[in-house]
Structures are given as C-alpha cells and as structure tokens.
Coordinates of C-alpha atoms and ligand atoms in Angstrom, one line a residue:
X1 CA -16.2 -20.6 -2.2
X2 CA -18.9 -18.0 -2.6
X3 CA -18.6 -14.7 -1.0
X4 CA -21.3 -12.0 -0.6
X5 CA -19.8 -8.5 -0.6
X6 CA -21.9 -5.8 1.0
X7 CA -21.6 -2.1 0.9
X8 CA -24.1 -0.2 3.0
X9 CA -24.6 3.6 2.7
X10 CA -27.0 5.6 4.9
X11 CA -29.9 4.8 2.6
X12 CA -28.4 2.3 0.2
X13 CA -27.1 -1.2 0.1
X14 CA -24.9 -2.4 -2.8
X15 CA -23.9 -6.3 -3.1
X16 CA -22.2 -8.7 -5.2
X17 CA -22.2 -12.4 -4.9
X18 CA -18.8 -13.7 -6.1
X19 CA -17.7 -17.3 -6.9
X20 CA -14.1 -17.1 -5.8
X21 CA -13.5 -20.3 -7.8
X22 CA -12.5 -18.1 -10.9
X23 CA -13.6 -14.8 -9.3
X24 CA -16.9 -14.8 -11.2
X25 CA -19.5 -12.4 -10.2
X26 CA -22.8 -14.5 -10.0
X27 CA -25.2 -11.6 -9.3
X28 CA -25.0 -7.9 -8.2
X29 CA -27.5 -5.3 -7.3
X30 CA -28.5 -2.3 -5.4
X31 CA -31.2 -1.0 -2.9
X32 CA -31.7 2.7 -2.9
X33 CA -33.9 4.9 -0.6
X34 CA -34.0 2.5 2.1
X35 CA -36.3 3.7 4.9
X36 CA -38.9 5.0 2.5
X37 CA -42.1 3.5 1.1
X38 CA -40.6 3.8 -2.4
X39 CA -37.3 2.1 -2.0
X40 CA -35.8 0.9 -5.2
X41 CA -34.4 -2.7 -5.6
X42 CA -32.5 -3.7 -8.7
X43 CA -30.8 -7.1 -9.1
X44 CA -28.8 -8.3 -11.9
X45 CA -27.1 -11.5 -13.2
X46 CA -24.5 -11.4 -15.9
X47 CA -26.9 -13.2 -18.2
X48 CA -30.6 -13.1 -17.6
X49 CA -33.3 -10.6 -17.1
X50 CA -32.8 -7.7 -14.7
X51 CA -35.2 -7.7 -11.6
X52 CA -36.4 -4.2 -10.6
X53 CA -39.0 -3.2 -8.1
X54 CA -40.2 -0.1 -6.1
X55 CA -41.5 -1.2 -2.6
X56 CA -41.4 -0.2 1.0
X57 CA -38.2 -1.2 2.7
X58 CA -37.8 -0.1 6.4
X59 CA -34.2 -0.7 7.1
X60 CA -31.0 -2.5 6.2
X61 CA -32.2 -5.7 7.8
X62 CA -35.2 -5.8 5.7
X63 CA -33.2 -5.1 2.5
X64 CA -30.8 -7.8 3.4
X65 CA -33.7 -10.3 3.7
X66 CA -35.1 -9.3 0.4
X67 CA -31.6 -9.9 -1.1
X68 CA -31.3 -13.3 0.3
X69 CA -34.8 -14.2 -0.9
X70 CA -33.9 -13.1 -4.5
X71 CA -30.6 -15.0 -4.4
X72 CA -32.4 -18.3 -4.0
X73 CA -35.5 -17.2 -6.0
X74 CA -36.5 -19.9 -8.6
X75 CA -36.6 -17.3 -11.4
X76 CA -34.0 -14.7 -10.5
X77 CA -31.8 -16.5 -8.1
X78 CA -28.3 -17.9 -8.7
X79 CA -28.0 -20.3 -5.6
X80 CA -30.2 -23.1 -4.3
X81 CA -29.9 -22.3 -0.7
X82 CA -28.5 -19.7 1.7
X83 CA -26.1 -22.2 3.0
X84 CA -24.0 -21.8 -0.4
X85 CA -22.9 -18.4 1.1
X86 CA -19.6 -19.2 2.7
X87 CA -18.6 -15.8 4.0
X88 CA -19.7 -12.2 4.0
X89 CA -17.3 -9.2 3.3
X90 CA -18.4 -5.7 4.3
X91 CA -17.0 -2.4 3.2
X92 CA -16.4 -0.2 6.2
X93 CA -15.6 3.5 5.6
X94 CA -13.5 4.3 8.7
X95 CA -11.2 2.0 10.6
X96 CA -9.3 4.9 12.5
X97 CA -5.9 3.8 13.8
X98 CA -7.4 0.6 15.1
X99 CA -7.5 -1.2 11.8
X100 CA -4.6 -1.3 9.5
X101 CA -5.8 -4.4 7.7
X102 CA -9.1 -6.2 7.1
X103 CA -10.5 -8.2 10.2
X104 CA -12.7 -11.2 10.9
X105 CA -15.6 -9.6 12.7
X106 CA -16.2 -10.3 16.3
X107 CA -18.0 -8.6 19.1
X108 CA -14.9 -6.8 20.0
X109 CA -14.2 -5.7 16.5
X110 CA -17.8 -4.2 16.2
X111 CA -16.9 -2.3 19.5
X112 CA -13.8 -1.0 17.7
X113 CA -15.8 0.1 14.8
X114 CA -18.4 1.8 17.1
X115 CA -15.5 3.7 18.6
X116 CA -14.7 5.1 15.1
X117 CA -18.2 6.5 14.5
X118 CA -17.1 9.8 15.8
X119 CA -14.5 10.0 12.9
X120 CA -17.3 9.0 10.4
X121 CA -20.6 9.8 11.7
X122 CA -22.4 9.5 8.5
X123 CA -20.6 6.4 7.1
X124 CA -19.8 4.0 9.8
X125 CA -23.4 3.6 11.4
X126 CA -24.9 2.2 8.3
X127 CA -21.8 -0.1 7.7
X128 CA -22.3 -1.5 11.3
X129 CA -26.0 -1.8 10.9
X130 CA -25.4 -4.0 7.7
X131 CA -23.0 -6.1 9.7
X132 CA -25.4 -6.5 12.6
X133 CA -28.3 -7.3 10.3
X134 CA -26.1 -10.1 8.5
X135 CA -25.2 -11.5 12.0
X136 CA -28.8 -11.8 13.0
X137 CA -29.8 -13.5 9.7
X138 CA -26.7 -15.6 9.1
X139 CA -25.3 -16.1 12.6
X140 CA -22.9 -19.1 11.6
X141 CA -21.3 -17.3 8.4
X142 CA -18.0 -15.6 9.1
X143 CA -17.9 -11.9 8.4
X144 CA -15.0 -9.8 7.4
X145 CA -14.6 -5.9 7.6
X146 CA -12.6 -4.2 4.9
X147 CA -11.7 -0.5 5.6
X148 CA -11.3 2.3 3.2
X149 CA -8.7 3.7 5.5
X150 CA -6.6 0.6 6.0
X151 CA -4.3 0.9 3.1
X152 CA -3.2 4.3 4.1
X153 CA -2.1 3.3 7.6
X154 CA 1.4 2.9 6.2
X155 CA 1.7 6.7 5.8
X156 CA 4.6 8.2 7.9
X157 CA 3.9 10.4 10.7
X158 CA 5.4 13.5 9.0
X159 CA 2.8 12.9 6.4
X160 CA -0.4 12.3 8.4
X161 CA 0.2 14.8 11.1
X162 CA -1.4 18.3 10.8
X163 CA 0.1 21.5 12.0
X164 CA -2.2 21.7 15.0
X165 CA -1.5 21.4 18.7
X166 CA -0.3 17.8 19.3
X167 CA -3.1 17.1 21.6
X168 CA -5.8 17.4 18.7
X169 CA -4.1 14.2 17.6
X170 CA -3.5 12.6 20.8
X171 CA -6.9 13.4 22.6
X172 CA -9.1 13.3 19.5
X173 CA -7.4 11.4 16.7
X174 CA -7.3 14.4 14.4
X175 CA -4.8 13.4 11.6
X176 CA -4.8 12.4 8.0
X177 CA -6.4 9.0 7.4
X178 CA -7.1 8.9 3.8
X179 CA -9.8 7.1 1.9
X180 CA -10.5 5.0 -1.3
X181 CA -7.8 2.7 0.1
X182 CA -9.2 -0.5 -1.3
X183 CA -9.4 1.1 -4.8
X184 CA -5.8 2.5 -4.6
X185 CA -4.6 -0.9 -3.5
X186 CA -6.4 -2.7 -6.2
X187 CA -5.4 -0.5 -9.2
X188 CA -1.7 -0.3 -7.9
X189 CA -1.5 -4.0 -7.7
X190 CA -3.1 -4.4 -11.1
X191 CA -0.6 -1.9 -12.6
X192 CA 2.3 -3.9 -11.4
X193 CA 0.7 -7.1 -12.9
X194 CA 0.2 -5.3 -16.3
X195 CA 3.8 -4.0 -16.3
X196 CA 5.0 -7.5 -15.5
X197 CA 6.9 -6.2 -12.5
X198 CA 7.2 -6.7 -8.7
X199 CA 5.2 -4.0 -7.0
X200 CA 8.2 -3.6 -4.5
X201 CA 10.1 -2.3 -7.4
X202 CA 7.7 0.4 -8.4
X203 CA 6.6 3.9 -7.5
X204 CA 3.0 4.4 -8.6
X205 CA 0.7 7.4 -8.5
X206 CA -3.0 6.2 -8.4
X207 CA -5.7 8.9 -9.4
X208 CA -9.2 7.7 -8.2
X209 CA -11.4 10.2 -9.9
X210 CA -15.1 9.7 -9.4
X211 CA -17.7 11.6 -7.4
X212 CA -15.2 11.7 -4.7
X213 CA -11.6 11.9 -5.9
X214 CA -8.2 11.2 -4.4
X215 CA -4.6 10.8 -5.5
X216 CA -2.2 8.5 -3.7
X217 CA 1.5 7.9 -3.8
X218 CA 2.1 4.1 -3.7
X219 CA 5.8 3.4 -3.1
X220 CA 6.9 -0.3 -3.1
X221 CA 3.2 -1.4 -2.8
X222 CA 2.5 0.8 0.2
X223 CA 0.6 4.2 0.5
X224 CA 3.0 6.9 1.6
X225 CA 0.8 9.8 1.0
X226 CA -2.7 10.6 -0.1
X227 CA -4.8 13.8 -0.8
X228 CA -7.9 12.9 1.3
X229 CA -7.4 13.6 5.1
X230 CA -9.3 13.6 8.4
X231 CA -12.4 13.3 6.3
X232 CA -13.0 12.7 2.5
X233 CA -13.5 16.4 2.1
X234 CA -9.9 17.4 1.5
X235 CA -7.5 17.4 -1.4
X236 CA -8.8 17.6 -4.9
X237 CA -11.8 19.7 -6.0
X238 CA -14.5 17.0 -6.5
X239 CA -18.1 16.7 -7.8
X240 CA -19.7 18.6 -4.9
X241 CA -16.8 18.9 -2.3
X242 CA -14.6 21.7 -2.2
X243 CA -11.4 19.9 -1.4
X244 CA -8.4 21.9 0.1
X245 CA -9.2 25.4 1.1
X246 CA -7.7 27.9 3.5
X247 CA -9.3 26.9 6.8
X248 CA -9.7 30.5 7.8
X249 CA -12.4 30.7 5.1
X250 CA -14.7 28.5 7.2
X251 CA -14.7 31.1 10.0
X252 CA -14.9 34.0 7.5
X253 CA -18.0 32.6 5.7
X254 CA -19.7 31.7 8.9
X255 CA -19.5 35.4 10.0
X256 CA -20.2 37.0 6.6
X257 CA -23.0 34.7 5.6
X258 CA -24.3 34.2 9.2
X259 CA -24.1 30.5 8.9
X260 CA -23.8 27.7 11.4
X261 CA -20.8 25.3 11.3
X262 CA -23.2 22.6 10.2
X263 CA -24.5 24.8 7.4
X264 CA -20.9 25.5 6.1
X265 CA -20.1 21.8 6.5
X266 CA -23.0 20.9 4.3
X267 CA -22.1 23.6 1.8
X268 CA -18.5 22.4 1.5
X269 CA -19.7 18.8 1.1
X270 CA -22.9 19.1 -1.1
X271 CA -22.8 22.5 -2.9
X272 CA -19.2 23.1 -3.7
X273 CA -16.7 21.4 -6.1
X274 CA -17.4 21.5 -9.8
X275 CA -21.1 21.8 -9.1
X276 CA -20.6 24.9 -6.9
X277 CA -18.1 26.5 -9.4
X278 CA -20.2 25.9 -12.6
X279 CA -23.7 25.9 -11.3
X280 CA -24.4 23.3 -14.0
X281 CA -23.8 19.7 -12.6
X282 CA -21.4 17.4 -10.7
X283 CA -21.6 15.1 -13.7
X284 CA -18.5 15.6 -15.8
X285 CA -20.4 14.5 -18.9
X286 CA -22.9 17.4 -18.4
X287 CA -20.1 19.7 -17.7
X288 CA -18.4 18.8 -20.8
X289 CA -21.5 19.3 -22.9
X290 CA -22.1 22.7 -21.2
X291 CA -18.5 23.8 -21.8
X292 CA -18.8 22.9 -25.6
X293 CA -21.9 25.1 -25.7
X294 CA -19.9 27.9 -24.5
X295 CA -20.6 27.9 -20.7
X296 CA -17.5 29.5 -19.4
X297 CA -18.1 28.5 -15.7
X298 CA -18.5 24.8 -16.7
X299 CA -15.2 25.2 -18.7
X300 CA -13.6 26.9 -15.6
X301 CA -14.8 24.0 -13.3
X302 CA -13.2 21.4 -15.7
X303 CA -10.0 23.5 -15.8
X304 CA -9.8 23.7 -12.1
X305 CA -10.3 20.0 -11.6
X306 CA -7.7 19.0 -14.3
X307 CA -5.2 21.6 -12.8
X308 CA -5.7 20.2 -9.2
X309 CA -5.1 16.5 -10.3
X310 CA -1.9 17.7 -12.3
X311 CA -0.6 19.6 -9.3
X312 CA -1.3 16.5 -7.0
X313 CA 0.6 14.2 -9.5
X314 CA 3.6 16.6 -9.3
X315 CA 3.5 16.5 -5.6
X316 CA 3.2 12.7 -5.2
X317 CA 6.2 12.4 -7.6
X318 CA 8.1 14.8 -5.4
X319 CA 7.1 12.7 -2.3
X320 CA 8.4 9.5 -3.8
X321 CA 11.5 11.1 -5.6
X322 CA 10.2 9.9 -8.9
X323 CA 7.4 7.9 -10.5
X324 CA 7.3 4.7 -12.7
X325 CA 3.5 4.7 -13.6
X326 CA 0.4 6.9 -13.1
X327 CA -3.0 5.1 -13.0
X328 CA -6.4 6.6 -13.6
X329 CA -9.5 4.9 -12.3
X330 CA -13.2 5.4 -11.0
X331 CA -15.9 7.0 -13.1
X332 CA -13.9 9.9 -14.5
X333 CA -10.5 8.1 -14.5
X334 CA -11.9 5.2 -16.3
X335 CA -14.1 6.9 -18.9
X336 CA -13.0 10.4 -19.1
X337 CA -10.9 10.4 -22.3
X338 CA -10.7 14.2 -22.5
X339 CA -10.1 14.5 -18.7
X340 CA -7.1 12.2 -18.9
X341 CA -5.7 14.1 -21.9
X342 CA -6.0 17.4 -20.2
X343 CA -4.6 16.3 -16.8
X344 CA -1.5 14.8 -18.6
X345 CA -0.9 18.1 -20.5
X346 CA 2.3 19.4 -18.8
X347 CA 3.5 16.4 -17.0
X348 CA 5.8 15.4 -19.9
X349 CA 8.8 16.8 -17.9
X350 CA 8.4 13.7 -15.6
X351 CA 8.9 11.5 -18.6
X352 CA 5.1 10.8 -18.9
X353 CA 3.6 11.0 -22.4
X354 CA 0.1 10.2 -23.1
X355 CA -0.8 8.7 -26.4
X356 CA -3.9 10.2 -28.1
X357 CA -4.9 7.1 -29.8
X358 CA -4.3 4.5 -26.9
X359 CA -6.2 7.0 -24.6
X360 CA -9.2 6.6 -26.6
X361 CA -10.6 3.8 -24.3
X362 CA -13.3 3.4 -21.8
X363 CA -13.9 1.0 -19.0
X364 CA -11.1 -1.5 -19.6
X365 CA -7.5 -2.1 -18.5
X366 CA -5.3 -0.1 -21.0
X367 CA -1.8 1.2 -21.1
X368 CA -2.4 4.8 -22.5
X369 CA 1.2 6.2 -22.7
X370 CA 3.3 6.3 -25.8
X371 CA 5.7 3.5 -26.6
X372 CA 8.7 5.5 -25.5
X373 CA 7.2 7.2 -22.5
X374 CA 9.5 6.3 -19.5
X375 CA 6.6 6.7 -17.2
X376 CA 3.7 4.4 -18.1
X377 CA 0.2 5.8 -17.8
X378 CA -2.7 3.4 -17.5
X379 CA -6.6 3.4 -17.2
X380 CA -7.6 0.7 -15.0
X381 CA -11.2 0.1 -13.9
X382 CA -11.3 -0.3 -10.1
X383 CA -12.7 -3.4 -8.5
X384 CA -13.1 -2.8 -4.8
X385 CA -15.6 -5.7 -4.5
X386 CA -13.0 -8.2 -5.6
X387 CA -10.4 -6.8 -3.0
X388 CA -13.1 -7.2 -0.3
X389 CA -14.0 -10.7 -1.4
X390 CA -10.2 -11.7 -1.5
X391 CA -9.6 -10.4 2.0
X392 CA -12.9 -12.1 3.1
X393 CA -11.4 -15.5 1.8
X394 CA -8.0 -14.9 3.4
X395 CA -9.5 -14.1 6.8
X396 CA -12.5 -16.4 7.0
X397 CA -10.6 -19.7 6.1
Ligands
LIG401 P1 -18.5 7.2 -7.0 O1 -17.4 8.1 -6.4 O2 -19.9 7.7 -6.6 O3 -18.2 5.7 -7.0 P2 -18.0 6.9 -9.8 O4 -16.5 6.4 -9.6 O5 -19.0 6.0 -10.3 O6 -18.4 7.7 -8.5 O7 -17.9 8.2 -10.7 C1 -19.1 8.9 -11.1 C2 -18.6 10.1 -12.1 O8 -18.0 9.5 -13.2 C3 -19.8 10.8 -12.5 O9 -20.2 11.9 -11.7 C4 -19.4 11.4 -13.8 O10 -19.1 12.6 -13.7 C5 -18.1 10.5 -14.2 N1 -18.2 10.0 -15.5 C6 -18.9 8.7 -15.8 N2 -18.8 8.6 -17.2 C7 -18.0 9.5 -17.7 C8 -17.5 9.9 -19.0 N3 -17.8 9.1 -20.1 N4 -16.7 10.9 -19.1 C9 -16.3 11.7 -18.0 N5 -17.0 11.4 -16.9 C10 -17.6 10.3 -16.6

C-alpha cells in the first residue's frame, strides 16, 4: 500500500510518498512561496538526482498537479501511474474538541474542520484547501485527516481549563488544546520501544524543540499536560514566539507603544522569542556562534531557552508524580548537543544524568543518559509523516 502524506502551510506544501510495505519513503519534497511567480519546487528520492525548479504556481491545487506529474515522471518519478496511490494522509493543525483521533475525510468532516477555522485562522484554511484540491484531482482515493491537537484531547479538565469566566470555554472554546501532538505521540511510542517496555508502564516527558517548541507529559501513553495552549504561542520561549507571559503585558504594551491588538499579536509571534531577546537570529546555530564570539544577548537568549525547558521538565515530573524517561526531538532536540547538555544541568535530582559522550549524537535514535541514570534520556528524531501514514492505513482500509 502506498500513502501520500501532505502537509499544507499558507504558502507551502510538503509531501512524502511512503510504501507502507516496509515503511519506505519513495520520494519527498516541498513547494515554497505558493501563490507567487517564483514558487520553488524541490523533489527528492532517496537515491537519484534532486529535482529543483522555480516557476509560477498559483495555488495548492496547482502544486498538487505538479506533484502528481513528477511522481509519474519518466526521469524523476517513482510510480508508473497515479492509481498506485492508495490513500492520502493530511496534516491538519486544529481539530478543536471535535477530533480526538484521526478521521476518514467526508463532507461532514470537512464541515467540522471548517468550524475549527476560528481557532486556527492561519493554519486550518490551507490544510482544508489541500484536502479539497486532492479530492478534486483524486476523487476515488480515500483521504485521512491527522490533527496536531488530537493526542492532547486526553488532558483532564483541571489541566486544560484556564482561570477565565467559564463562558469563555462554553461559548468560544477557549481552553488549552496543545499542539505537536503527532510528534509527541511518535517519540513517546518510540521511546517505549527503545526501552523494551510497554508504554502503559511509563511516565515520559517529551521535549519537541524546533522553531516552535513544546514539552508534554505522557503518562501511560496518554498526554496529560502540555505547554502549548489555546494557540501555539504559549509555553516555552521559542524561535520567534514569546511563550508564556503575564497577560497584562499585552494591554500595557498596546497602550505604551500605541499598537493595535493585531500588531502586538504579530510581535509576540514573529519578533519575540530568542530572536527578539538577542536581535541576532532564531536559528540556534547562529545564536551559539554569536554567543561564542562574546555576544551577551545571544548567550542570554540561550540561557533563557534552556532554563525554561528545564523548568517545564520539572513541572511535568510533578504533574505525573515522577518520570521514567525524557525525550528530546525536533531540530534543536535532535541536533543541539550543547542545548541538551545545558537543559539537563540541574535535573540530576530527578535521577536523570546525561552522559557527555553518549550525548555526542545528531539526528539518530540514541540513549544519552549514563548507564546508572534511573531516568533514561533519549534523543529521537521525530517522524510525523510516518504517524500520519500509519493512521491513514488504519482508517482507509
Ligand atoms: P520546525 O518547527 O519548523 O519543524 P525544526 O524542528 O526543523 O523546526 O527545527 C528548526 C530549528 O532547529 C532551527 O531553527 C535551528 O535553530 C535548530 N537546529 C538545527 N540544527 C541544529 C544544531 N546542529 N544545533 C542546534 N540547533 C539546531
């Protein structure tokens, strides 16, 4: 069975074609700057030359047509005909309270997704556009939606409710939803596999540290708390997002700087985080370089990031009444050797000891704690695509 996994952003479309017989990635690629005359399309196979072109692409439907053309192309293709694609799995950012699991897409499901647009006005519309474009081009191929929020629907009410008037939740759905769910689910399951244990017997803290970052408490395989909230803006200090701040600051800055709500929202999402603190970059490699050269604000931004992750690890251990394993994943978690070392400084009291030598790895599954550490620490590359593909197989059969 071959599954096409699609992830549509506002001006991008990422894809992987996976042969589920052995879970082999046949091809993957990316469209960027969709909607412009200079859209970029890159297509790769595990072996073979990379295809890369800049051309006008109007919308996601057009990108999808280009993608299907290249998949059957004589030179760069990997399948003979479109009929070989048995199902399509779509990443959908927000499923609200409607979707606690992935779903086979029907007209009713699309209606449900459209009702969630209010909760994710930037993310859900391109996701839905991608689904509709696929339906138009491949009307007989089953499609499945996999939600970033679904894994966190197991959080108890005492965790997901904010201290606001109850009607904010009842009337408008204001609550903690949590994001990166597919990633937290994948790495927690992989962690249990690597430990040779049943996930039902484990308390795992998963740290997804990328451009967006979140920490989740996974107790017996279920998300019981996570740092992101109503939107992906809350929790940790991130690349360009501020994370948790005193909500009164929003009103204070609007008044002092004479800014609109929209302007403050953009500032908190795009100009804050380690970029805003350092004024150097949101890329941790560049921050480290700058810090080494003596840039104090770059060092401060790194210190704040590491401190906040460490603080959330402590909080999640408290939530679960203990912890058996801590997992690092995503760009920084998988590659940031120094970042992992810094975060783990001061969590020894939990029984978690990082091993300097074992920690010297990038981009592969690795246990990085000392042999006698009672809490195991892992670096595990995330694989949201394979989770989406597995759910697509499960639901489209
Ligand atoms: P996204 O959330 O967009 O999927 P990623 O998970 O790809 O992001 O993470 C991207 C981030 O990973 C980059 O901003 C960069 O800071 C970080 N990163 C990549 N390589 C390294 C590295 N070797 N050391 C530290 N950080 C890294």
